[in-house]
Amino acid sequence: AWAAKFTLYGAFSDYWLDDERYPNMLKFMLQSRDQVQAALGRGDWSAAKAFFTARVLSQEEIARGVCAGEIRRYGPITLRDAEEVEVGK
């Protein structure tokens, strides 16, 4: 999914909306772009796989981080969530 996502995104700019006033500060996103673009260019995914594997936590590491309060999980906002915000105004 990671490689497919960044293949789909392509060689996007370092700036949001390609505007230098709004630099993309998400290092993992930029590094992922660079790794996937390099892999596509070389036809060799070994460096991209090593990059991803070194940065993605295992399920056990995630569980420990959640229990320790170091990691938070967020789900997508649903219509019900939006309705509750409206009611709470």
PDB file of C-alpha atoms in Angstrom:
ATOM      1  CA  ALA A   1       0.000   0.000   0.000  1.00  0.00           C
ATOM      2  CA  TRP A   2       2.857   2.416   0.820  1.00  0.00           C
ATOM      3  CA  ALA A   3       4.595   1.942  -2.528  1.00  0.00           C
ATOM      4  CA  ALA A   4       1.291   2.123  -4.431  1.00  0.00           C
ATOM      5  CA  LYS A   5       0.329   5.332  -2.618  1.00  0.00           C
ATOM      6  CA  PHE A   6       3.586   7.114  -3.424  1.00  0.00           C
ATOM      7  CA  THR A   7       3.634   5.748  -6.963  1.00  0.00           C
ATOM      8  CA  LEU A   8       0.196   7.294  -7.434  1.00  0.00           C
ATOM      9  CA  TYR A   9       1.322  10.600  -5.885  1.00  0.00           C
ATOM     10  CA  GLY A  10       4.233  10.766  -8.322  1.00  0.00           C
ATOM     11  CA  ALA A  11       7.068  13.313  -8.143  1.00  0.00           C
ATOM     12  CA  PHE A  12       5.134  15.960  -6.213  1.00  0.00           C
ATOM     13  CA  SER A  13       6.613  19.276  -5.097  1.00  0.00           C
ATOM     14  CA  ASP A  14       8.398  19.997  -1.821  1.00  0.00           C
ATOM     15  CA  TYR A  15       5.731  22.666  -1.300  1.00  0.00           C
ATOM     16  CA  TRP A  16       1.987  22.440  -0.743  1.00  0.00           C
ATOM     17  CA  LEU A  17       0.199  23.595  -3.891  1.00  0.00           C
ATOM     18  CA  ASP A  18       3.716  24.072  -5.351  1.00  0.00           C
ATOM     19  CA  ASP A  19       3.904  27.379  -3.449  1.00  0.00           C
ATOM     20  CA  GLU A  20       7.243  28.148  -1.753  1.00  0.00           C
ATOM     21  CA  ARG A  21       5.396  29.961   1.048  1.00  0.00           C
ATOM     22  CA  TYR A  22       4.030  26.581   2.193  1.00  0.00           C
ATOM     23  CA  PRO A  23       6.842  24.039   2.541  1.00  0.00           C
ATOM     24  CA  ASN A  24       5.854  20.435   3.147  1.00  0.00           C
ATOM     25  CA  MET A  25       7.339  19.681   6.569  1.00  0.00           C
ATOM     26  CA  LEU A  26       6.330  16.002   6.567  1.00  0.00           C
ATOM     27  CA  LYS A  27       9.758  14.407   6.220  1.00  0.00           C
ATOM     28  CA  PHE A  28       8.440  10.850   5.961  1.00  0.00           C
ATOM     29  CA  MET A  29       6.203  11.903   3.074  1.00  0.00           C
ATOM     30  CA  LEU A  30       9.023  13.610   1.187  1.00  0.00           C
ATOM     31  CA  GLN A  31      11.486  10.798   1.853  1.00  0.00           C
ATOM     32  CA  SER A  32       8.878   8.242   0.766  1.00  0.00           C
ATOM     33  CA  ARG A  33       8.376  10.160  -2.489  1.00  0.00           C
ATOM     34  CA  ASP A  34      12.116  10.159  -3.110  1.00  0.00           C
ATOM     35  CA  GLN A  35      12.536   6.460  -2.288  1.00  0.00           C
ATOM     36  CA  VAL A  36       9.653   5.364  -4.510  1.00  0.00           C
ATOM     37  CA  GLN A  37      10.680   7.610  -7.407  1.00  0.00           C
ATOM     38  CA  ALA A  38      14.250   6.275  -7.194  1.00  0.00           C
ATOM     39  CA  ALA A  39      13.000   2.677  -7.101  1.00  0.00           C
ATOM     40  CA  LEU A  40      10.785   3.266 -10.111  1.00  0.00           C
ATOM     41  CA  GLY A  41      13.706   4.828 -11.981  1.00  0.00           C
ATOM     42  CA  ARG A  42      16.160   2.047 -11.128  1.00  0.00           C
ATOM     43  CA  GLY A  43      13.740  -0.849 -11.207  1.00  0.00           C
ATOM     44  CA  ASP A  44      15.229  -1.940  -7.871  1.00  0.00           C
ATOM     45  CA  TRP A  45      13.090  -1.735  -4.757  1.00  0.00           C
ATOM     46  CA  SER A  46      15.626  -2.979  -2.190  1.00  0.00           C
ATOM     47  CA  ALA A  47      16.557   0.496  -0.830  1.00  0.00           C
ATOM     48  CA  ALA A  48      12.898   1.585  -0.723  1.00  0.00           C
ATOM     49  CA  LYS A  49      11.934  -1.589   1.130  1.00  0.00           C
ATOM     50  CA  ALA A  50      14.764  -1.070   3.646  1.00  0.00           C
ATOM     51  CA  PHE A  51      13.684   2.565   4.150  1.00  0.00           C
ATOM     52  CA  PHE A  52      10.071   1.576   4.805  1.00  0.00           C
ATOM     53  CA  THR A  53      10.914  -1.382   7.038  1.00  0.00           C
ATOM     54  CA  ALA A  54      13.232   0.739   9.198  1.00  0.00           C
ATOM     55  CA  ARG A  55      10.535   3.346   9.839  1.00  0.00           C
ATOM     56  CA  VAL A  56       7.344   1.373  10.279  1.00  0.00           C
ATOM     57  CA  LEU A  57       6.572  -0.035  13.708  1.00  0.00           C
ATOM     58  CA  SER A  58       5.503  -3.626  14.318  1.00  0.00           C
ATOM     59  CA  GLN A  59       2.095  -4.307  15.871  1.00  0.00           C
ATOM     60  CA  GLU A  60       3.830  -5.077  19.180  1.00  0.00           C
ATOM     61  CA  GLU A  61       5.718  -1.754  19.113  1.00  0.00           C
ATOM     62  CA  ILE A  62       2.497   0.088  18.348  1.00  0.00           C
ATOM     63  CA  ALA A  63       0.680  -1.628  21.234  1.00  0.00           C
ATOM     64  CA  ARG A  64       3.508  -0.749  23.657  1.00  0.00           C
ATOM     65  CA  GLY A  65       3.511   2.868  22.451  1.00  0.00           C
ATOM     66  CA  VAL A  66      -0.255   3.186  22.836  1.00  0.00           C
ATOM     67  CA  CYS A  67      -0.120   1.747  26.364  1.00  0.00           C
ATOM     68  CA  ALA A  68       2.732   4.095  27.295  1.00  0.00           C
ATOM     69  CA  GLY A  69       0.843   7.101  25.916  1.00  0.00           C
ATOM     70  CA  GLU A  70       3.541   7.706  23.281  1.00  0.00           C
ATOM     71  CA  ILE A  71       1.289   6.869  20.332  1.00  0.00           C
ATOM     72  CA  ARG A  72      -2.257   7.961  19.669  1.00  0.00           C
ATOM     73  CA  ARG A  73      -4.649   6.413  17.195  1.00  0.00           C
ATOM     74  CA  TYR A  74      -6.995   8.553  15.185  1.00  0.00           C
ATOM     75  CA  GLY A  75      -9.805   7.332  12.983  1.00  0.00           C
ATOM     76  CA  PRO A  76     -11.510   9.100  10.135  1.00  0.00           C
ATOM     77  CA  ILE A  77     -14.144  11.686  11.000  1.00  0.00           C
ATOM     78  CA  THR A  78     -17.596  10.297  10.352  1.00  0.00           C
ATOM     79  CA  LEU A  79     -20.923  11.944   9.616  1.00  0.00           C
ATOM     80  CA  ARG A  80     -21.971  11.124  13.193  1.00  0.00           C
ATOM     81  CA  ASP A  81     -18.903  12.974  14.520  1.00  0.00           C
ATOM     82  CA  ALA A  82     -19.813  16.012  12.416  1.00  0.00           C
ATOM     83  CA  GLU A  83     -23.409  15.935  13.692  1.00  0.00           C
ATOM     84  CA  GLU A  84     -22.177  15.826  17.297  1.00  0.00           C
ATOM     85  CA  VAL A  85     -20.006  18.908  16.667  1.00  0.00           C
ATOM     86  CA  GLU A  86     -23.012  20.753  15.215  1.00  0.00           C
ATOM     87  CA  VAL A  87     -25.177  19.811  18.208  1.00  0.00           C
ATOM     88  CA  GLY A  88     -22.484  20.929  20.638  1.00  0.00           C
ATOM     89  CA  LYS A  89     -22.287  24.484  19.260  1.00  0.00           C
TER      90      LYS A  89
END
